[in-house]
mmCIF file of C-alpha atoms and ligand atoms in Angstrom:
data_model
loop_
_atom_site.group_PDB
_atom_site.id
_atom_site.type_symbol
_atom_site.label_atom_id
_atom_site.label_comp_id
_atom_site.label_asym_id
_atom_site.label_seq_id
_atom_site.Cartn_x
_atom_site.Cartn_y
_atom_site.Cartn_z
ATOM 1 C CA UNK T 358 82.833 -49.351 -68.233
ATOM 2 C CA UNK T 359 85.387 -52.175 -69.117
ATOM 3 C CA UNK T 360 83.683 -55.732 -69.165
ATOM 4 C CA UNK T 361 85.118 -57.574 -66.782
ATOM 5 C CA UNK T 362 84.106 -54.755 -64.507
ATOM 6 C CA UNK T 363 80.433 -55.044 -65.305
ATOM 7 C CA UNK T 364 80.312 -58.891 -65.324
ATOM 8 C CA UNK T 365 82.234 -58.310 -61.324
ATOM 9 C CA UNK T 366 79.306 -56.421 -60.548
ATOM 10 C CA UNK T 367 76.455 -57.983 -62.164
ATOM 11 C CA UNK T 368 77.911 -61.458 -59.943
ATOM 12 C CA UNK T 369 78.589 -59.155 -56.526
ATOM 13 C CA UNK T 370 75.393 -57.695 -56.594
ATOM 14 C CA UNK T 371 72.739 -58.947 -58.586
ATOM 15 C CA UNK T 372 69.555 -56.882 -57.670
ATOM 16 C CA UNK T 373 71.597 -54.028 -57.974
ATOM 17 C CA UNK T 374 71.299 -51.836 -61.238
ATOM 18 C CA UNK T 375 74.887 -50.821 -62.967
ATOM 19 C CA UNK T 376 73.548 -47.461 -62.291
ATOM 20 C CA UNK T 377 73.189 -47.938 -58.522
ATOM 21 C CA UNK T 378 76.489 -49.161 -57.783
ATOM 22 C CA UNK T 379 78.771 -46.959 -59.888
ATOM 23 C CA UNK T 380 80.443 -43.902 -58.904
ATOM 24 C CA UNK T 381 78.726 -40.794 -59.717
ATOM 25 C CA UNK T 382 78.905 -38.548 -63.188
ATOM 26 C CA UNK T 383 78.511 -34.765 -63.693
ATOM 27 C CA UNK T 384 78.943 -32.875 -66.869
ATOM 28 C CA UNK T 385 77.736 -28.814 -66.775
ATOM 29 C CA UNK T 386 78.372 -26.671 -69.709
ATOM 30 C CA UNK T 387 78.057 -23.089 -70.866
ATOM 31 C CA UNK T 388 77.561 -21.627 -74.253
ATOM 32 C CA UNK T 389 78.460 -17.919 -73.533
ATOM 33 C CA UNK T 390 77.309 -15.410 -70.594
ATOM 34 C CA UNK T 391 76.407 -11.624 -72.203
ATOM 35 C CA UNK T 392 73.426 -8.959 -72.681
ATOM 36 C CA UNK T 393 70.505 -11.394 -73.553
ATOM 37 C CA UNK T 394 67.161 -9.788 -72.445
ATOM 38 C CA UNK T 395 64.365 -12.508 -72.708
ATOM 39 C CA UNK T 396 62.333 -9.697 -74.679
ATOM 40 C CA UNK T 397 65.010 -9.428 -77.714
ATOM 41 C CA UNK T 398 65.332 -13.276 -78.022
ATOM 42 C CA UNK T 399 61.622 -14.804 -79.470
ATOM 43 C CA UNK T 400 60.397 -18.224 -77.429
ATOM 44 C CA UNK T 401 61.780 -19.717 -81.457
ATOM 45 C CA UNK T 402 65.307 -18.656 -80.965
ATOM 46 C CA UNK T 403 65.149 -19.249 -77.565
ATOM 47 C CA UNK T 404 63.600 -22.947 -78.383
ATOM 48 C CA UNK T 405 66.818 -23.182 -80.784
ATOM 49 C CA UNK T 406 69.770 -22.520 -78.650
ATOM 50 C CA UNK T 407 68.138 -24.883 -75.535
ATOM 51 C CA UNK T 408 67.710 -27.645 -77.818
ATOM 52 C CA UNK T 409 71.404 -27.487 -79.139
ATOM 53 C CA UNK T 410 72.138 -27.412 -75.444
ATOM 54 C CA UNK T 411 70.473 -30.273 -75.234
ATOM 55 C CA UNK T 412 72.131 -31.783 -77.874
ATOM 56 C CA UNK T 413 75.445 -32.018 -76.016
ATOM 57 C CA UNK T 414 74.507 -32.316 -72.921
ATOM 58 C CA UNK T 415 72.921 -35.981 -74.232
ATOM 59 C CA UNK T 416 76.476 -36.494 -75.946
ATOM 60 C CA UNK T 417 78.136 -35.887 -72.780
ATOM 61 C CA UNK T 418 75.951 -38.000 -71.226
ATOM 62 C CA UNK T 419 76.190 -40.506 -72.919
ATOM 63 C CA UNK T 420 79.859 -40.832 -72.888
ATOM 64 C CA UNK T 421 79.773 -40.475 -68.636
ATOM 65 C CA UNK T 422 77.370 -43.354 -68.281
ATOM 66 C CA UNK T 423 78.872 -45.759 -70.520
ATOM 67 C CA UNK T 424 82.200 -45.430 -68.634
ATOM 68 C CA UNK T 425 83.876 -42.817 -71.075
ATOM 69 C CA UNK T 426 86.324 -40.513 -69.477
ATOM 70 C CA UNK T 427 85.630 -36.854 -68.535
ATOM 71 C CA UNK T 428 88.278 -35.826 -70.797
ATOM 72 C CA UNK T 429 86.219 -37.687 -73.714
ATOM 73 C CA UNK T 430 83.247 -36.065 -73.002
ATOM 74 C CA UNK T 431 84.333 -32.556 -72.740
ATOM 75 C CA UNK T 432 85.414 -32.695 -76.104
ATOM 76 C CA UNK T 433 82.702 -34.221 -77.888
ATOM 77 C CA UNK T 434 80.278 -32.194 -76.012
ATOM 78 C CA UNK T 435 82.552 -29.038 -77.270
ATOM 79 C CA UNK T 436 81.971 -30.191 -80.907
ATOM 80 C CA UNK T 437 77.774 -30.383 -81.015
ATOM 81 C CA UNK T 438 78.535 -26.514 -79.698
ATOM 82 C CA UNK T 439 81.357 -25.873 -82.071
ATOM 83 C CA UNK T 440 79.778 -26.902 -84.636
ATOM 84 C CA UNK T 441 76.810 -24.925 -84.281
ATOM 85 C CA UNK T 442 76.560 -21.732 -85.821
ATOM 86 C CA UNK T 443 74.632 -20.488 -82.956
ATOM 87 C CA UNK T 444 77.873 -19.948 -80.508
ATOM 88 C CA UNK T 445 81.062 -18.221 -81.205
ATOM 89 C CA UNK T 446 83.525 -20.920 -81.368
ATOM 90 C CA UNK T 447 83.772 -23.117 -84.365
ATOM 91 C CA UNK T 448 81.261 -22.201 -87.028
ATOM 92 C CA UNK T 449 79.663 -19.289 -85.354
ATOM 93 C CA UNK T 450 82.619 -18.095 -84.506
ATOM 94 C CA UNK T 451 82.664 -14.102 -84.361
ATOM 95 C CA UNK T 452 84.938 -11.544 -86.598
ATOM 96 C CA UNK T 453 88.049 -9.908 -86.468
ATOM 97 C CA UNK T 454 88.557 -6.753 -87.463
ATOM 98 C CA UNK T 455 89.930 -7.813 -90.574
ATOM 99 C CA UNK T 456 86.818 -9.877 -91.114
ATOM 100 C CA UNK T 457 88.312 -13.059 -90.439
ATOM 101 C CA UNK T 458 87.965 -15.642 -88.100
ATOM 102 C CA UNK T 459 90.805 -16.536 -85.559
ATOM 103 C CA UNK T 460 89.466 -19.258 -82.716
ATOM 104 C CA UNK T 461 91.150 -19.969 -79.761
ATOM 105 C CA UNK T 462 90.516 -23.345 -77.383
ATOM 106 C CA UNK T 463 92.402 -25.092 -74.313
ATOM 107 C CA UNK T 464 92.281 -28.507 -72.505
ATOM 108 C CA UNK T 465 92.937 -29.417 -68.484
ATOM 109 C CA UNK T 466 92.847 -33.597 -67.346
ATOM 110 C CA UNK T 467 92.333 -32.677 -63.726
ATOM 111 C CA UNK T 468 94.308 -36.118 -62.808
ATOM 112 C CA UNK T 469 97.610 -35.486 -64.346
ATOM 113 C CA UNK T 470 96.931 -31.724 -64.499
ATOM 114 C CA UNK T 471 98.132 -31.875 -68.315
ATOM 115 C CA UNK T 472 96.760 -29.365 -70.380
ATOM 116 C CA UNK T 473 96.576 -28.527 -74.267
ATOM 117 C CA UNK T 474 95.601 -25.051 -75.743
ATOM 118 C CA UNK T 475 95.476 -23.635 -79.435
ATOM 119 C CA UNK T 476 94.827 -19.768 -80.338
ATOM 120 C CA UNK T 477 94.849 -17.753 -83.238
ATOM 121 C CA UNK T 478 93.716 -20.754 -85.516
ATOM 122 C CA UNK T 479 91.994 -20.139 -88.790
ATOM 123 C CA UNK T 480 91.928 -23.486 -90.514
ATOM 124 C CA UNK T 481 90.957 -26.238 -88.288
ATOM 125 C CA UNK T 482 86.976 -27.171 -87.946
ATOM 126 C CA UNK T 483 86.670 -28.279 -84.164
ATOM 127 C CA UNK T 484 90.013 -26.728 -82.224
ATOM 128 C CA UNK T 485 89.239 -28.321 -79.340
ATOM 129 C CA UNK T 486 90.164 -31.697 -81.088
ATOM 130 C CA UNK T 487 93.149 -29.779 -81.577
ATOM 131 C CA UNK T 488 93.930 -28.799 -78.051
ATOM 132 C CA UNK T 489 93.559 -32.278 -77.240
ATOM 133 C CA UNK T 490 95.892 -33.479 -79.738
ATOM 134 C CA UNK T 491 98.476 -30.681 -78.458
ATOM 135 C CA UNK T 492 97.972 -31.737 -74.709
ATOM 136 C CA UNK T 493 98.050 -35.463 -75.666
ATOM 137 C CA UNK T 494 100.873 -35.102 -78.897
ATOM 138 C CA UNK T 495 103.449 -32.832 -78.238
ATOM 139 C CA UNK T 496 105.211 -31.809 -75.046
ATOM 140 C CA UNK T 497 103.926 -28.141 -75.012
ATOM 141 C CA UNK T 498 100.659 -26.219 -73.672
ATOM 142 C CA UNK T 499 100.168 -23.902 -75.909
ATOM 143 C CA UNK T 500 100.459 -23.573 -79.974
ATOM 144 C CA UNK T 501 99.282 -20.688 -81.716
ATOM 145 C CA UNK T 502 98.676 -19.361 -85.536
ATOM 146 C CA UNK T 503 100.872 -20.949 -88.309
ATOM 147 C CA UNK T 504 102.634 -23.480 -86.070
ATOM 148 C CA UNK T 505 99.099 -24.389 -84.829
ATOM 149 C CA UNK T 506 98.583 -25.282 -88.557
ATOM 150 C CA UNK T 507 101.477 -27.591 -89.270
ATOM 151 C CA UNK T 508 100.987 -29.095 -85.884
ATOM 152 C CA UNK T 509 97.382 -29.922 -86.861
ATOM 153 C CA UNK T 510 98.238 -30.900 -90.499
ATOM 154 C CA UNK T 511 100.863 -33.633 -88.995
ATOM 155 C CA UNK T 512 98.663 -34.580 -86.847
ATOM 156 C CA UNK T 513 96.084 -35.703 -89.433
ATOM 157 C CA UNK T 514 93.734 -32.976 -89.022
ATOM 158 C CA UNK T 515 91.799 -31.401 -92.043
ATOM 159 C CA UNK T 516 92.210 -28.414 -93.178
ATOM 160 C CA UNK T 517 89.128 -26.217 -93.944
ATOM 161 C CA UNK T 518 88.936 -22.641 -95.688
ATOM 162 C CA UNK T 519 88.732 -19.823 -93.183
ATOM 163 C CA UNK T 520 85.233 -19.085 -95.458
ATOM 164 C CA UNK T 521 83.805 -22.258 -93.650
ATOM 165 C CA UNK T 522 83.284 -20.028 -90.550
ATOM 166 C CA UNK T 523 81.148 -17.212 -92.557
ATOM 167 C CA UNK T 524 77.632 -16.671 -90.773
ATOM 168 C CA UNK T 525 75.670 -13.848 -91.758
ATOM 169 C CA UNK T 526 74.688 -12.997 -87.885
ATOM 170 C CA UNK T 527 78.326 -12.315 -86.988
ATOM 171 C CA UNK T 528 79.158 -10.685 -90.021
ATOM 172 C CA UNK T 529 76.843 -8.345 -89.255
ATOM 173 C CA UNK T 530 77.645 -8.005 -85.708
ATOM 174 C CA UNK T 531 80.877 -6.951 -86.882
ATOM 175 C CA UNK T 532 80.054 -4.324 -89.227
ATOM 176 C CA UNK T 533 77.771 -3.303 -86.364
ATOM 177 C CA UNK T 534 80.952 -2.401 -84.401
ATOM 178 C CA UNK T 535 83.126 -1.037 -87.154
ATOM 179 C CA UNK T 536 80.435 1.533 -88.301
ATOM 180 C CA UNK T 537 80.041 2.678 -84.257
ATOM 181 C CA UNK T 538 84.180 2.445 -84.293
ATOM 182 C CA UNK T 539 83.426 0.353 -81.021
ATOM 183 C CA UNK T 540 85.982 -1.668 -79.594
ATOM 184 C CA UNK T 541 86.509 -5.500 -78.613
ATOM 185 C CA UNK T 542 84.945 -6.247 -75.083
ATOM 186 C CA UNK T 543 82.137 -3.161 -75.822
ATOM 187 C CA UNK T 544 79.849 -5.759 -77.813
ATOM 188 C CA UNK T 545 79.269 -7.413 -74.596
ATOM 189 C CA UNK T 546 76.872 -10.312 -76.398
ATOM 190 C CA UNK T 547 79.370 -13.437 -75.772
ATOM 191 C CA UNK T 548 78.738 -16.606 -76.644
ATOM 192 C CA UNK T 549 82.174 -18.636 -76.130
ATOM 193 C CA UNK T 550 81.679 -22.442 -75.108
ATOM 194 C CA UNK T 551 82.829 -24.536 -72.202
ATOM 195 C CA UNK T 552 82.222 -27.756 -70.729
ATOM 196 C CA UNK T 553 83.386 -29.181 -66.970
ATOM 197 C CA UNK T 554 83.137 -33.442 -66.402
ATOM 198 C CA UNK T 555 83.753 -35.825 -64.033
ATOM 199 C CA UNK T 556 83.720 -39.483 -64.823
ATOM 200 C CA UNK T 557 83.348 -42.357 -62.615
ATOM 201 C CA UNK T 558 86.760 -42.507 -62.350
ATOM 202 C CA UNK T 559 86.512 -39.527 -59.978
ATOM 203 C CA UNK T 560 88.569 -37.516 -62.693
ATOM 204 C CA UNK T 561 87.792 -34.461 -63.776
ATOM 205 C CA UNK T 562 88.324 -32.282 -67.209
ATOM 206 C CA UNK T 563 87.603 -29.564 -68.505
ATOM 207 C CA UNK T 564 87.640 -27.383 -71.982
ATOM 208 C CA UNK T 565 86.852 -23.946 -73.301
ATOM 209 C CA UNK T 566 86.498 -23.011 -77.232
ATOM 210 C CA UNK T 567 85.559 -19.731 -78.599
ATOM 211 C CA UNK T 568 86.042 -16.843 -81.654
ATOM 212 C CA UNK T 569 87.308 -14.267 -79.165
ATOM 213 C CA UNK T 570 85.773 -11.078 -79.310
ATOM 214 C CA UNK T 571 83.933 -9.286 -82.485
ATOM 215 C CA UNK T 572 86.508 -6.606 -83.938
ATOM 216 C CA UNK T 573 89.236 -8.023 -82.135
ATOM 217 C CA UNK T 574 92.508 -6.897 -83.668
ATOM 218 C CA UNK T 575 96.033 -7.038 -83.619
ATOM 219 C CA UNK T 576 96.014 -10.928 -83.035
ATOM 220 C CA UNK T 577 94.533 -10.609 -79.679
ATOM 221 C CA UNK T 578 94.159 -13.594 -77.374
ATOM 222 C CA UNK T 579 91.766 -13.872 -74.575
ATOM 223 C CA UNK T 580 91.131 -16.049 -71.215
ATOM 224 C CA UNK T 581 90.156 -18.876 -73.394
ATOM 225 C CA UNK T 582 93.412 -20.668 -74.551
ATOM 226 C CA UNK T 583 94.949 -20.118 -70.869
ATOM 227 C CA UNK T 584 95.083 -22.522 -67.994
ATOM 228 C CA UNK T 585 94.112 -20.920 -65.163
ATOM 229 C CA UNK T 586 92.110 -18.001 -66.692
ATOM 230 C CA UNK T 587 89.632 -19.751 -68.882
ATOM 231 C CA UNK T 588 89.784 -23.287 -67.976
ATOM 232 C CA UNK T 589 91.251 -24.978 -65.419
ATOM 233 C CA UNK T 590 90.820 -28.456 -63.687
ATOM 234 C CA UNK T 591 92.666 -30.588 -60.489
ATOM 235 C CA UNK T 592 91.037 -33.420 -59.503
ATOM 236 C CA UNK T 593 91.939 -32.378 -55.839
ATOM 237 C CA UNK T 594 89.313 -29.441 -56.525
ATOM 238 C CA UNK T 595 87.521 -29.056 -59.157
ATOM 239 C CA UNK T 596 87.002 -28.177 -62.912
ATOM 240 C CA UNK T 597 86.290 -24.572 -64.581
ATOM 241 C CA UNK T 598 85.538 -22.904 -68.105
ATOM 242 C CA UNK T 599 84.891 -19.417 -68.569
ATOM 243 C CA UNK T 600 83.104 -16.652 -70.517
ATOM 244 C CA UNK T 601 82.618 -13.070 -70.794
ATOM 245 C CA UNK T 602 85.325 -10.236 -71.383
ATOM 246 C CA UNK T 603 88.667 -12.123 -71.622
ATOM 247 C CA UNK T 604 91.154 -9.386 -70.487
ATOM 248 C CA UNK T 605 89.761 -9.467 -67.330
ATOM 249 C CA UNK T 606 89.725 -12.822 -66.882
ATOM 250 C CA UNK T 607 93.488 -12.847 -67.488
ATOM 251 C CA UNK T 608 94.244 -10.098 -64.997
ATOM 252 C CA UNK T 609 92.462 -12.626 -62.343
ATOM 253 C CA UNK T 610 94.241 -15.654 -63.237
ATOM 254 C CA UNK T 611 90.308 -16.264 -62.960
ATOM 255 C CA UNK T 612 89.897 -20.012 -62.749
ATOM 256 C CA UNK T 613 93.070 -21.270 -61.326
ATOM 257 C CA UNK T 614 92.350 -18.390 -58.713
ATOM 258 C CA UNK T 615 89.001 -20.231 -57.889
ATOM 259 C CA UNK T 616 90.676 -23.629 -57.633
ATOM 260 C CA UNK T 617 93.305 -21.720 -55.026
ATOM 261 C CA UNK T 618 89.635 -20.409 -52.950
ATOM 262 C CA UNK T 619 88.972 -24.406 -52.650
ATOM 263 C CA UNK T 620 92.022 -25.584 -52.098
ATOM 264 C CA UNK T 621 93.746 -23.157 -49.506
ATOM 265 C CA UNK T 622 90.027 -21.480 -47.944
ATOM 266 C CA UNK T 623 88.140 -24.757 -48.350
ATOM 267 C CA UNK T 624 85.458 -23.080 -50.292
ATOM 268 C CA UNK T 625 82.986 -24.933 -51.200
ATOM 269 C CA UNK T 626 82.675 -24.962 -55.403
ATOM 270 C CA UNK T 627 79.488 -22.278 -56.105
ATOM 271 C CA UNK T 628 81.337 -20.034 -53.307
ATOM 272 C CA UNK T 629 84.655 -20.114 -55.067
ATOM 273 C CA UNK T 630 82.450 -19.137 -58.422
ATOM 274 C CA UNK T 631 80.544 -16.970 -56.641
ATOM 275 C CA UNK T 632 83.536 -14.254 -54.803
ATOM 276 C CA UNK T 633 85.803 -14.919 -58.049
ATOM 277 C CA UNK T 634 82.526 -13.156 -60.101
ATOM 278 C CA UNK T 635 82.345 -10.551 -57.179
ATOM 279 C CA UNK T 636 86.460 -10.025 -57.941
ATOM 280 C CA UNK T 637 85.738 -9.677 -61.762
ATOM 281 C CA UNK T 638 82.536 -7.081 -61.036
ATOM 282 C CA UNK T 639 85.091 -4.922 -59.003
ATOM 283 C CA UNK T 640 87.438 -4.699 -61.815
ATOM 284 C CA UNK T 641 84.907 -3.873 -64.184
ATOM 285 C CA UNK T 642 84.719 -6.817 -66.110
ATOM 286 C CA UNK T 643 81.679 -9.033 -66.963
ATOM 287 C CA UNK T 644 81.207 -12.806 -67.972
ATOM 288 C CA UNK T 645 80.245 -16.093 -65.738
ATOM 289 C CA UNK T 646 81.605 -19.428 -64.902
ATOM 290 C CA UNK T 647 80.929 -22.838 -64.831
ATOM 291 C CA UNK T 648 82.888 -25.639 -62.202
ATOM 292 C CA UNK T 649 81.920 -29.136 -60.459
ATOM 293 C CA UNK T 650 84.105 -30.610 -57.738
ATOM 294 C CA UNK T 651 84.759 -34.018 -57.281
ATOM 295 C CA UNK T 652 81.654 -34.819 -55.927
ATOM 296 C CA UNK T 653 79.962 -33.331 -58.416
ATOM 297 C CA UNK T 654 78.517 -30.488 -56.992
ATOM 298 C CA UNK T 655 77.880 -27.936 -59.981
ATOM 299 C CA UNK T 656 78.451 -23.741 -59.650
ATOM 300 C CA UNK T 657 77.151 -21.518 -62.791
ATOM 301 C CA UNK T 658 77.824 -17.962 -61.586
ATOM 302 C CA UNK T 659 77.635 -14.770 -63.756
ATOM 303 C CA UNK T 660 77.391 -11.171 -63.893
ATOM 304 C CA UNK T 661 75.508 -10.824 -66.820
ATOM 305 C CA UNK T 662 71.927 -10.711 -67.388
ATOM 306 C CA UNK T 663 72.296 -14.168 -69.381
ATOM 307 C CA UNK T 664 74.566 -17.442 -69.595
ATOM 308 C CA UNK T 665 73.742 -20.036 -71.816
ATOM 309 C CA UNK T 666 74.142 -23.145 -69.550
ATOM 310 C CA UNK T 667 72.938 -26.793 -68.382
ATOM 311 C CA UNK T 668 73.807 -29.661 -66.468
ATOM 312 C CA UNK T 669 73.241 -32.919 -66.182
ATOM 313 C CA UNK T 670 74.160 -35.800 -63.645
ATOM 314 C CA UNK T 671 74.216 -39.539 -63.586
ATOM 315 C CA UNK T 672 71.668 -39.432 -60.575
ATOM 316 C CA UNK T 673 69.109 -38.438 -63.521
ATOM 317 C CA UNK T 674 69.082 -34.452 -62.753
ATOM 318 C CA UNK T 675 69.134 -32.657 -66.135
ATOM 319 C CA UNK T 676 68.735 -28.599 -66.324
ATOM 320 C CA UNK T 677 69.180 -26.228 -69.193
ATOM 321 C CA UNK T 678 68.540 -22.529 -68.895
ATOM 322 C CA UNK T 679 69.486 -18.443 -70.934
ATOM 323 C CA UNK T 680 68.286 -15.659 -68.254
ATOM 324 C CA UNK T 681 69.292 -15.130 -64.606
HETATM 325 N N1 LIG X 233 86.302 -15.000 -73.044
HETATM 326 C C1 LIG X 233 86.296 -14.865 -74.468
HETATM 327 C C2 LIG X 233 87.442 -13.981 -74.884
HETATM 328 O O1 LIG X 233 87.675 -12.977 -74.241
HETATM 329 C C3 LIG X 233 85.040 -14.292 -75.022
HETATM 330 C C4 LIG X 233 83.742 -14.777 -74.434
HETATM 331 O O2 LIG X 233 83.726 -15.596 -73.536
HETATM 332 O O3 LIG X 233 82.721 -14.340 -74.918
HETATM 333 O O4 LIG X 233 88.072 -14.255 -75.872
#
């Protein structure tokens, strides 16, 4: 909140608290939906991954009640999960088939309905930074691979050996999947990263980061990196991020598709969520979502037996939770 602001309020209303008199905050996030039975993940693990949760959702936070925009805290809360090796984006980012890492990530400002999206990157630590910088830098959406590169390299960004995104766990998942000649979207453990805010500005953003999936080959690109499948935002109704099996969420046009369900049906925000996962179940596909409106009313739908997800509001409501 800008000073002059505060010292307006503080002479206006005196027995009020800052808190009582500003507009409202929201920030929900999601660190992958997938296969996660509460019996294969020990109370330890489990402990882990809700206390990284955690982690960001206090960043977030943070940002929101100090007067920071949405779009500021969407992307810092993306980097505590990117930079986690417990999610696939970032550091834990899953395989290709060729045993490398390619991560993909995308942008929305619900305001100005501006968006910034990278895929196919191998070389840049936090991509959502870069996403931003491609939304906020240069006059296109969308930047993949090489050009990605020299994009981020002008922009000031360092460069980091693909080897930086190693972990054992996904190493293994992949060799997992080569030996049982399975193919991407059949290792249905996810584990992609998203984040929806609204400010007390009343604007909304919101971002999605993520490895893709295990063995993918052939430089496949999911939902992720593209507005209106796996993030979308419009401050008229709402913000979205998705997860699960990408392809499907492409077919959809999943999240602009749920903004269209507010916007033209009126749909409330967890109803929109809610019949878009019904349309994704009918084609086969599997995954979950997370939105708020503009009032900060918060959806987290899925199909899956598990979504790594949590909220928390300026109103002092905080909730982090794995299973169904
Ligand atoms: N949606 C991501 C993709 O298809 C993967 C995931 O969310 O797990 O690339």
């Amino acid at each position: 909140m800008k000073k002059p602001l505060q010292l307006l309020i503080f002479l206006f209303f005196p027995c009020l608290t800052i808190a009582q008199i500003l507009p409202n905050y929201a920030l929900v996030l999601h660190g992958g939906a997938g296969v996660m039975a509460a019996e294969s993940m020990t109370p330890a693990v489990q402990k882990e991954y809700v206390s990284v949760l955690n982690r960001a959702l206090q960043v977030g936070d943070s940002v929101l009640a100090s007067g920071g925009t949405s779009m500021d805290a969407v992307v810092k809360t993306i980097v505590i999960l990117e930079d986690s090796p417990l999610f696939n984006a970032g550091k834990g980012a899953v395989f290709t088939h060729e045993g490398t890492v390619e991560l993909d990530a995308s942008v929305m400002d619900g305001k100005t309905l501006t968006a910034g999206a990278v895929a196919g990157i191998t070389d840049i630590k936090n991509p959502i930074e870069l996403a931003r910088a491609v939304m906020e830098k240069s006059e296109h959406v969308l930047l993949t691979g090489k050009g990605a590169s020299q994009f981020a390299i002008e922009q000031g960004f360092k460069q980091v050996p693909n080897s930086y995104f190693y972990t054992e766990k996904r190493f293994q998942q992949l060799q997992e999947l080569l030996k049982n000649e399975r193919k991407p979207g059949t290792n249905d453990k996810h584990g992609t990263v998203g984040c929806v805010a609204l400010d007390r500005f009343g604007n909304i953003a919101a971002g999605t980061s993520t490895g893709g999936m295990t063995n993918k080959k052939y430089g496949r690109i999911g939902d992720s990196p593209v507005i209106g499948a796996g993030t979308y935002a419009n401050n008229a109704t709402g913000g979205f991020s998705c997860t699960g099996h990408g392809e499907y969420y492409l077919r959809l046009g999943f999240s602009r598709d749920v903004s269209a369900l507010m916007e033209y049906r009126q749909l409330d925000v967890q109803k929109a969520c809610q019949l878009e996962i019904e349309k994704l179940t009918k084609l086969g596909g599997t995954g979950g979502v997370i939105g708020l409106d503009r009032y900060g009313n918060i959806a987290m739908e899925f199909n899956t037996p598990g979504m790594f997800r949590g909220y928390i509001k300026s109103d002092g409501s905080r909730f982090t939770a794995i299973f169904k």
